[in-house]
XYZ file of C-alpha atoms in Angstrom:
576
model
C 35.538 -21.625 18.553
C 35.001 -18.194 20.038
C 34.229 -16.729 16.623
C 31.500 -19.238 15.808
C 27.938 -18.410 16.850
C 26.465 -21.015 19.224
C 23.506 -21.808 16.938
C 25.890 -22.395 13.996
C 28.117 -24.586 16.114
C 25.117 -26.622 17.257
C 23.989 -27.231 13.659
C 27.515 -28.154 12.574
C 28.063 -30.499 15.527
C 24.864 -32.346 14.597
C 26.652 -33.319 11.377
C 29.403 -35.023 13.366
C 27.061 -37.865 14.341
C 27.148 -41.386 12.884
C 24.438 -40.383 10.391
C 27.110 -38.675 8.260
C 30.134 -40.194 6.516
C 33.742 -39.746 7.620
C 34.624 -37.396 4.766
C 31.813 -35.027 5.769
C 32.802 -35.088 9.431
C 36.454 -34.436 8.582
C 35.520 -31.393 6.502
C 33.396 -29.951 9.305
C 36.247 -30.436 11.779
C 38.591 -28.664 9.363
C 36.242 -25.676 8.997
C 35.783 -25.436 12.768
C 39.527 -25.307 13.268
C 40.636 -23.282 10.254
C 37.763 -21.282 8.771
C 34.884 -20.254 11.071
C 33.472 -17.926 8.402
C 33.205 -20.784 5.907
C 31.475 -22.876 8.571
C 28.992 -20.071 9.192
C 28.252 -19.671 5.451
C 27.720 -23.444 5.185
C 25.321 -23.753 8.138
C 23.648 -20.385 8.809
C 20.472 -21.486 7.003
C 18.973 -24.354 5.054
C 19.309 -24.257 1.271
C 16.001 -22.969 -0.105
C 13.826 -23.493 -3.163
C 13.698 -20.404 -5.415
C 12.420 -19.537 -8.898
C 14.436 -22.363 -10.487
C 14.329 -25.030 -7.784
C 17.111 -25.337 -5.224
C 20.557 -24.077 -6.217
C 23.668 -23.608 -4.151
C 27.396 -24.044 -3.810
C 28.508 -27.666 -3.539
C 30.043 -28.611 -0.201
C 29.309 -29.719 3.338
C 26.494 -28.159 5.357
C 22.789 -27.364 5.437
C 23.273 -24.392 3.096
C 25.202 -26.409 0.534
C 24.416 -28.916 -2.193
C 25.535 -32.394 -1.095
C 24.243 -35.958 -0.800
C 22.543 -35.195 2.518
C 20.673 -32.025 1.573
C 19.554 -33.617 -1.708
C 18.890 -36.914 0.040
C 16.665 -35.061 2.519
C 14.821 -33.393 -0.370
C 14.293 -36.743 -2.035
C 13.182 -38.520 1.136
C 10.683 -35.727 1.771
C 9.509 -35.883 -1.841
C 9.114 -39.679 -1.584
C 6.915 -39.239 1.502
C 4.952 -36.484 -0.250
C 4.358 -38.615 -3.352
C 2.992 -41.467 -1.233
C 0.694 -39.038 0.535
C -0.438 -37.421 -2.750
C -0.997 -40.646 -4.713
C -2.077 -43.296 -2.179
C -2.125 -46.823 -3.542
C -0.553 -45.926 -6.902
C 2.617 -47.458 -8.327
C 4.845 -44.398 -8.154
C 7.239 -43.512 -10.982
C 9.829 -40.738 -11.288
C 12.263 -39.639 -14.003
C 15.733 -38.235 -13.273
C 18.133 -36.320 -15.516
C 21.340 -34.419 -14.903
C 23.555 -31.905 -16.667
C 27.298 -31.527 -17.289
C 28.191 -30.092 -13.898
C 30.781 -31.587 -11.590
C 29.135 -34.218 -9.364
C 25.803 -34.095 -11.257
C 25.949 -37.761 -12.251
C 26.943 -38.850 -8.740
C 24.212 -36.750 -7.130
C 21.639 -38.040 -9.640
C 22.530 -41.581 -8.554
C 22.062 -40.600 -4.887
C 18.596 -39.238 -5.710
C 17.735 -42.404 -7.659
C 18.929 -44.571 -4.751
C 16.730 -42.751 -2.225
C 13.642 -42.962 -4.434
C 14.206 -46.675 -5.051
C 14.846 -47.280 -1.347
C 11.357 -45.918 -0.789
C 9.850 -48.391 -3.258
C 9.487 -45.881 -6.123
C 10.199 -46.855 -9.740
C 12.998 -44.699 -11.216
C 13.727 -43.897 -14.861
C 17.294 -42.559 -14.837
C 19.030 -41.119 -17.883
C 22.362 -42.927 -18.147
C 24.094 -39.828 -19.502
C 23.624 -36.072 -19.330
C 20.514 -34.688 -21.036
C 18.854 -31.262 -21.517
C 16.444 -30.082 -18.840
C 13.533 -29.722 -21.334
C 13.921 -33.402 -22.213
C 13.341 -34.277 -18.549
C 10.140 -32.202 -18.572
C 9.071 -34.097 -21.699
C 10.044 -37.486 -20.222
C 7.841 -37.005 -17.157
C 4.730 -36.987 -19.351
C 6.095 -39.398 -21.958
C 6.771 -42.085 -19.335
C 3.671 -41.413 -17.242
C 5.675 -40.359 -14.188
C 4.325 -38.703 -11.070
C 7.298 -36.355 -10.881
C 10.752 -35.687 -12.237
C 14.066 -34.354 -10.964
C 16.912 -32.706 -12.834
C 20.296 -32.053 -11.260
C 21.441 -28.692 -12.617
C 22.415 -25.158 -11.658
C 21.634 -23.794 -15.121
C 24.090 -20.979 -15.942
C 25.483 -20.472 -12.415
C 29.273 -20.618 -11.844
C 31.086 -24.012 -11.742
C 30.969 -24.355 -7.939
C 27.143 -24.540 -8.016
C 24.712 -27.392 -8.505
C 20.974 -27.721 -7.988
C 17.776 -29.747 -7.778
C 14.633 -28.973 -9.766
C 11.344 -30.766 -9.115
C 8.747 -31.372 -11.847
C 5.197 -32.624 -11.378
C 2.922 -34.896 -13.450
C 2.216 -32.261 -16.111
C 5.921 -31.747 -16.797
C 5.926 -28.324 -15.106
C 7.844 -27.379 -11.985
C 6.187 -27.488 -8.595
C 3.953 -24.501 -7.812
C 1.635 -23.578 -4.919
C 0.262 -25.205 -2.930
C 2.421 -28.290 -3.547
C 5.748 -26.466 -3.282
C 5.071 -25.093 0.201
C 3.642 -28.400 1.392
C 6.748 -30.206 0.165
C 9.175 -27.676 1.633
C 7.435 -27.847 5.017
C 7.670 -31.631 4.948
C 11.378 -31.517 4.031
C 12.189 -28.938 6.710
C 10.563 -31.088 9.380
C 12.478 -34.190 8.312
C 15.472 -35.424 10.291
C 18.577 -36.451 8.361
C 18.455 -39.802 10.170
C 15.228 -40.588 8.307
C 16.884 -40.582 4.855
C 16.911 -44.079 3.347
C 19.995 -44.399 1.113
C 19.672 -48.215 0.712
C 19.035 -48.480 -3.033
C 16.779 -51.107 -4.591
C 18.585 -51.498 -7.929
C 15.713 -53.544 -9.358
C 13.581 -50.370 -9.357
C 16.140 -48.240 -11.262
C 15.864 -48.400 -15.054
C 18.300 -46.585 -17.336
C 16.695 -44.708 -20.244
C 18.182 -43.128 -23.343
C 17.445 -43.552 -27.038
C 13.689 -44.157 -26.938
C 12.995 -40.928 -25.038
C 15.661 -39.091 -27.054
C 13.972 -39.986 -30.322
C 10.481 -39.134 -29.095
C 11.656 -35.778 -27.777
C 13.490 -34.933 -31.023
C 10.418 -35.800 -33.083
C 8.189 -33.642 -30.879
C 10.687 -30.788 -31.081
C 10.717 -30.869 -34.888
C 6.931 -31.150 -35.010
C 6.443 -28.083 -32.800
C 9.396 -25.973 -33.899
C 9.372 -26.242 -37.695
C 6.884 -25.127 -40.344
C 6.188 -25.406 -44.073
C 8.880 -23.899 -46.279
C 11.013 -24.942 -49.223
C 13.823 -27.345 -48.310
C 16.270 -25.011 -50.028
C 15.485 -22.241 -47.508
C 16.842 -24.374 -44.660
C 19.791 -25.579 -46.708
C 20.756 -21.991 -47.550
C 20.954 -20.870 -43.917
C 24.442 -20.946 -42.433
C 24.345 -21.630 -38.669
C 27.001 -21.481 -35.965
C 26.116 -23.308 -32.773
C 27.838 -23.649 -29.408
C 26.749 -25.796 -26.487
C 29.106 -23.924 -24.076
C 30.304 -27.290 -22.728
C 26.720 -28.245 -21.825
C 23.984 -30.773 -22.512
C 22.544 -29.292 -25.705
C 25.170 -31.111 -27.768
C 23.162 -34.307 -27.150
C 20.061 -32.988 -28.940
C 20.372 -29.684 -30.843
C 22.582 -30.830 -33.760
C 20.369 -33.877 -34.281
C 17.141 -31.842 -34.173
C 18.500 -29.296 -36.665
C 19.516 -32.114 -38.991
C 16.124 -33.833 -38.703
C 14.437 -30.531 -39.603
C 16.548 -30.158 -42.752
C 19.317 -27.730 -41.778
C 22.533 -28.923 -43.409
C 24.982 -26.021 -43.010
C 25.649 -26.157 -39.263
C 29.053 -25.298 -37.780
C 29.687 -26.315 -34.169
C 32.281 -24.557 -32.007
C 34.536 -27.562 -31.479
C 36.441 -26.078 -28.508
C 33.146 -25.861 -26.553
C 31.569 -29.075 -27.818
C 32.782 -31.387 -25.050
C 30.630 -31.301 -21.875
C 32.719 -29.979 -18.998
C 31.518 -28.735 -15.618
C 34.523 -26.408 -15.292
C 33.500 -24.504 -18.463
C 37.167 -23.966 -19.395
C 36.699 -21.582 -22.346
C 34.307 -19.094 -20.710
C 34.224 -17.031 -17.542
C 30.495 -17.734 -17.271
C 28.463 -20.270 -19.310
C 25.598 -17.795 -19.560
C 24.354 -16.888 -23.062
C 23.013 -13.629 -21.591
C 26.631 -12.465 -21.353
C 28.289 -11.443 -24.668
C 31.669 -12.895 -23.656
C 30.178 -16.403 -23.571
C 29.497 -16.265 -27.328
C 32.860 -14.743 -28.321
C 34.223 -17.929 -29.906
C 30.965 -18.556 -31.727
C 30.941 -15.019 -33.134
C 34.530 -15.421 -34.342
C 33.575 -18.647 -36.108
C 30.527 -16.927 -37.604
C 32.721 -14.263 -39.174
C 35.113 -16.910 -40.488
C 32.247 -18.902 -42.034
C 30.096 -15.877 -43.018
C 27.238 -17.391 -40.996
C 23.723 -15.940 -40.890
C 22.954 -16.771 -37.273
C 24.768 -17.740 -34.062
C 23.090 -19.641 -31.236
C 24.548 -20.616 -27.880
C 22.791 -22.469 -25.072
C 23.423 -22.640 -21.336
C 24.669 -25.822 -19.586
C 21.250 -27.460 -19.063
C 19.894 -26.215 -22.408
C 16.897 -24.215 -21.304
C 18.193 -20.743 -22.316
C 19.584 -19.569 -25.626
C 21.500 -16.548 -26.837
C 21.051 -15.471 -30.455
C 23.197 -13.272 -32.708
C 22.207 -12.238 -36.239
C 23.509 -9.889 -38.918
C 22.350 -6.286 -38.800
C 21.628 -4.062 -41.826
C 25.386 -3.468 -42.219
C 26.044 -7.237 -42.241
C 27.685 -7.136 -38.800
C 26.914 -9.767 -36.192
C 24.841 -8.302 -33.359
C 23.732 -10.010 -30.159
C 20.026 -9.864 -29.432
C 18.708 -9.692 -25.892
C 16.105 -12.064 -24.505
C 13.238 -9.650 -25.079
C 14.157 -9.205 -28.742
C 14.412 -12.929 -29.399
C 11.115 -13.502 -27.589
C 9.372 -10.848 -29.711
C 10.540 -12.398 -32.994
C 9.623 -15.929 -31.924
C 6.194 -14.838 -30.733
C 5.553 -12.841 -33.913
C 6.501 -15.814 -36.095
C 4.304 -18.259 -34.197
C 1.377 -15.835 -34.368
C 1.891 -15.390 -38.106
C 1.894 -19.153 -38.663
C -1.166 -19.736 -36.481
C -2.958 -16.938 -38.323
C -2.006 -18.324 -41.743
C -3.235 -21.794 -40.742
C -6.534 -20.322 -39.426
C -5.777 -21.676 -35.953
C -6.574 -18.437 -34.110
C -10.184 -18.936 -32.992
C -10.379 -16.695 -29.926
C -9.313 -19.473 -27.529
C -5.546 -18.975 -27.616
C -3.052 -17.314 -25.316
C 0.600 -16.401 -24.997
C 2.432 -15.557 -21.798
C 5.415 -13.751 -20.357
C 6.668 -12.432 -17.030
C 6.140 -9.170 -15.154
C 9.767 -8.092 -15.720
C 9.808 -8.735 -19.481
C 9.176 -6.159 -22.218
C 5.702 -4.549 -22.256
C 5.927 -4.598 -26.057
C 4.941 -8.265 -26.186
C 1.445 -7.466 -24.920
C 0.943 -4.995 -27.799
C 2.074 -7.596 -30.318
C 0.025 -10.518 -28.993
C -3.231 -8.616 -28.562
C -2.933 -7.212 -32.093
C -3.478 -10.775 -33.350
C -6.610 -11.232 -31.272
C -4.813 -13.549 -28.862
C -5.050 -13.276 -25.080
C -1.897 -12.158 -23.289
C -1.194 -13.353 -19.736
C 1.525 -12.197 -17.348
C 3.069 -14.115 -14.446
C 5.892 -13.945 -11.922
C 9.446 -14.672 -13.040
C 9.983 -18.348 -13.788
C 8.523 -20.731 -16.335
C 6.801 -22.744 -13.639
C 4.190 -19.986 -13.604
C 3.666 -20.192 -17.365
C 3.304 -23.968 -17.061
C 0.741 -23.395 -14.306
C -1.293 -21.185 -16.671
C -1.457 -24.035 -19.169
C -2.576 -26.419 -16.441
C -5.133 -23.955 -15.043
C -6.662 -23.098 -18.439
C -7.302 -26.345 -20.330
C -9.989 -24.499 -22.313
C -7.291 -22.345 -23.954
C -4.605 -23.285 -26.476
C -1.088 -22.168 -25.570
C 0.871 -20.863 -28.543
C 4.158 -19.940 -26.879
C 5.753 -17.755 -24.270
C 9.025 -16.406 -23.000
C 10.869 -14.171 -20.592
C 13.590 -11.574 -20.803
C 16.206 -13.921 -19.351
C 16.711 -15.754 -22.663
C 14.122 -18.498 -22.236
C 11.277 -19.509 -24.561
C 8.709 -22.308 -24.742
C 7.055 -23.378 -28.006
C 3.683 -25.031 -27.466
C 2.989 -27.147 -24.401
C 4.651 -30.491 -25.140
C 7.422 -29.302 -22.807
C 6.362 -27.367 -19.713
C 9.541 -25.395 -19.132
C 11.791 -23.145 -21.178
C 13.247 -25.234 -23.985
C 16.394 -24.180 -25.844
C 16.285 -27.250 -28.117
C 12.996 -26.347 -29.793
C 13.666 -22.615 -29.493
C 16.999 -23.017 -31.303
C 15.158 -24.768 -34.109
C 12.476 -22.059 -34.181
C 15.095 -19.277 -34.360
C 16.720 -21.011 -37.330
C 13.326 -21.495 -38.992
C 12.608 -17.774 -38.700
C 16.034 -16.803 -40.054
C 15.766 -19.257 -42.968
C 12.229 -18.232 -43.903
C 12.973 -14.502 -43.802
C 16.247 -14.893 -45.717
C 14.448 -16.808 -48.467
C 12.050 -13.860 -48.786
C 14.782 -11.228 -49.022
C 14.418 -10.082 -45.418
C 16.235 -11.017 -42.217
C 15.758 -11.658 -38.504
C 17.078 -8.167 -37.731
C 15.087 -6.389 -40.445
C 11.877 -7.961 -39.166
C 12.644 -6.883 -35.595
C 12.994 -3.274 -36.732
C 9.697 -3.495 -38.613
C 8.013 -4.697 -35.428
C 9.422 -1.658 -33.636
C 7.901 0.629 -36.273
C 4.529 -1.041 -35.856
C 4.373 -1.480 -32.073
C 6.799 1.135 -30.742
C 10.516 0.945 -29.994
C 11.065 -0.613 -26.584
C 14.530 -0.842 -25.082
C 15.356 -2.740 -21.930
C 18.394 -3.169 -19.727
C 19.025 -5.448 -16.766
C 21.287 -4.345 -13.922
C 22.398 -7.148 -11.576
C 24.147 -6.211 -8.341
C 26.000 -9.185 -6.829
C 25.693 -9.456 -3.032
C 27.254 -12.685 -1.775
C 26.927 -14.511 1.512
C 25.224 -13.570 4.772
C 26.084 -9.874 4.512
C 24.940 -9.728 0.890
C 21.597 -11.268 1.778
C 21.096 -8.590 4.446
C 22.004 -5.825 1.987
C 19.523 -7.056 -0.619
C 16.779 -7.260 1.989
C 17.527 -3.728 3.184
C 17.588 -2.296 -0.344
C 14.034 -3.510 -0.937
C 12.911 -2.225 2.461
C 14.342 1.194 1.552
C 12.520 1.171 -1.783
C 9.244 0.502 -0.020
C 9.762 3.074 2.717
C 11.201 5.752 0.406
C 9.693 5.099 -3.030
C 10.940 6.921 -6.108
C 8.662 9.819 -7.031
C 10.408 11.068 -10.189
C 12.486 9.176 -12.763
C 14.391 11.130 -15.433
C 12.026 14.064 -15.001
C 8.943 11.846 -15.304
C 6.359 11.544 -12.544
C 5.893 8.053 -11.111
C 2.185 7.272 -11.519
C 1.882 3.645 -10.406
C 3.718 1.416 -7.940
C 3.028 -2.320 -7.882
C 4.133 -4.161 -4.753
C 3.836 -7.897 -5.307
C 4.745 -8.625 -1.702
C 1.636 -6.854 -0.423
C -0.351 -7.636 -3.604
C -1.310 -3.963 -3.882
C -0.931 -1.548 -6.802
C -1.044 2.139 -5.816
C -1.967 4.896 -8.236
C 0.141 7.806 -7.021
C -1.852 10.432 -8.931
C -5.383 9.752 -7.716
C -4.345 7.860 -4.540
C -6.378 4.770 -5.399
C -5.376 1.157 -4.874
C -6.277 -2.128 -6.500
C -5.302 -5.726 -5.721
C -2.729 -7.646 -7.776
C -4.087 -11.058 -8.740
C -0.707 -12.807 -8.861
C 0.929 -14.869 -6.076
C 2.948 -12.841 -3.586
C 6.601 -12.224 -4.374
C 9.289 -9.775 -3.270
C 9.004 -7.586 -6.376
C 8.428 -3.851 -6.815
C 7.537 -2.253 -10.160
C 7.399 1.496 -10.862
C 5.679 3.066 -13.889
C 6.076 6.693 -14.993
C 3.710 8.917 -16.926
C 5.763 8.393 -20.111
C 5.625 4.597 -19.896
C 9.030 3.980 -18.330
C 8.993 0.820 -16.234
C 11.494 -0.134 -13.516
C 11.275 -3.425 -11.632
C 13.330 -4.540 -8.635
C 13.592 -8.077 -7.280
C 16.086 -10.377 -5.580
C 17.226 -13.222 -7.811
C 15.673 -16.562 -6.931
C 18.754 -18.502 -8.050
C 21.817 -16.300 -7.445
C 23.100 -13.868 -4.770
C 21.936 -10.812 -6.717
C 19.399 -8.025 -6.666
C 18.099 -7.245 -10.150
C 16.756 -4.018 -11.611
C 14.917 -4.129 -14.950
C 14.615 -0.841 -16.864
C 12.249 -0.503 -19.839
C 11.842 2.699 -21.864
C 9.996 3.273 -25.120
C 9.031 5.738 -27.807
C 7.508 5.744 -31.293
C 9.701 4.764 -34.243
C 8.724 6.597 -37.434
C 10.653 4.374 -39.850
C 13.351 1.707 -39.959
C 15.782 4.368 -41.179
C 15.263 6.253 -37.885
C 16.185 3.275 -35.708
C 19.821 4.060 -34.879
C 19.088 7.655 -33.903
C 16.020 6.755 -31.815
C 17.682 3.764 -30.180
C 20.611 5.967 -29.166
C 18.228 8.415 -27.501
C 16.666 5.576 -25.491
C 20.110 4.271 -24.509
C 21.021 7.713 -23.208
C 17.763 7.797 -21.273
C 18.584 4.471 -19.606
C 22.050 5.747 -18.673
C 20.503 8.823 -17.050
C 18.089 6.633 -15.075
C 20.913 4.351 -13.894
C 22.940 7.349 -12.759
C 19.991 9.089 -11.082
C 18.957 5.947 -9.172
C 22.576 4.883 -8.417
C 22.186 1.565 -10.194
C 25.727 1.419 -11.560
């Protein structure tokens, strides 16, 4: 006991009351006796909402994902819904992914909603996160919940809240809800389910979502173009297996090879170290199958099917993994081309991305006479733009972290429709004697060659949280002045909402909600952003460098020069 801080012990002892079940109390007693550090990690704070909802390690405690922390969220959300929609018959939709305990936790959430007299539409089996976003609007719900921790390790789970428009909660609702939850006592949670208010949903929503995905993600082309594209797809043991193969088939793609070893949903993700399509190792089996089948394109999705990784053949016919910025550029270019061809660009359209994504997208979008908007990290901010600007038509948008949204029928990143769109692009270009990769290089010639790299430094637990906080304090108190021999000319601090021009010592406000993000720009256009992850124990640094590309034939040489530049920056700034 001597090693446990009094405030931690007080919080833990509160969980030994009759409000909590015997299994929970036994686990707390074990930690008190055997592992004080584990007890401290479990109780030193309350689990918080970040850029992708609430995520955390599953287990006992206020800083863990369990029936009580999620029950408290749901009780608070039930109270908030009644306050927000007085007198209305409240309806919510709930989905869950492949993770361990997701189905059980989804049932807990459904029980609490129903106990509060709220009608619940509960998917009876795992489904992609974008389908939940779609279902909220399709079923006329006031909000939706999905139980997922996206691409986090197997010990994690999470809780994402969606509002009436199908987008995640944003200010001011998110703060109002969090305040309400934080002030709620665990004793106030009503777990007594009213089964009459819980309705299982499946095929009807599945079919509507698939139809909408095909409508938004496919375009006019000869049927033979789709039939001639050879696709390898892996669901990485996740939810996309329930929708992606069917959507590809409905759109007319017939040569699809699924990685069988990763087809079965499994929360332990047995064939990968991390089920994250951002990491090359996750797509190793898919790339091997692609070589065996001589496939044109490889696509892998994360467990809840909102992110996708894409690999295509380069000019030497070798499979090469694209990063999120590259995939986003090609998807945006293709959508703009189609809108232009169909005379749909009328000066009332926009596309969007995030402040840490490639600056090249702005050049591309504005070249088509379309407005470009930039937001904080997280698709909830892009969804908010759509909601805030009903006078504008949203074409599409993405972010560097392998997410993309096609149109506004879903209000979150959507790897189902984006997978279809990627295959459409590859099929169309192949039928015209070009390729996904060739077109990317041509965009670089036209708009400049931009190269980005993300450095993620993992800092776990209480000590890691302190280190991340201190690193950002140091950056603010001792800002970089030179980067790779280039003068820093502008520093944007999204926490203070102030951008400082270092050269002429002027300042201007940043019209974006406050966030703990710093961005440095040099005189040569190098951009470096720093931010703590909103979903993982990491601090992230985003490096973007660019130069002109004279011709496609100059790509390898020029790209190598930019890679060397990034390595120098990483070394100079001690970023690993």
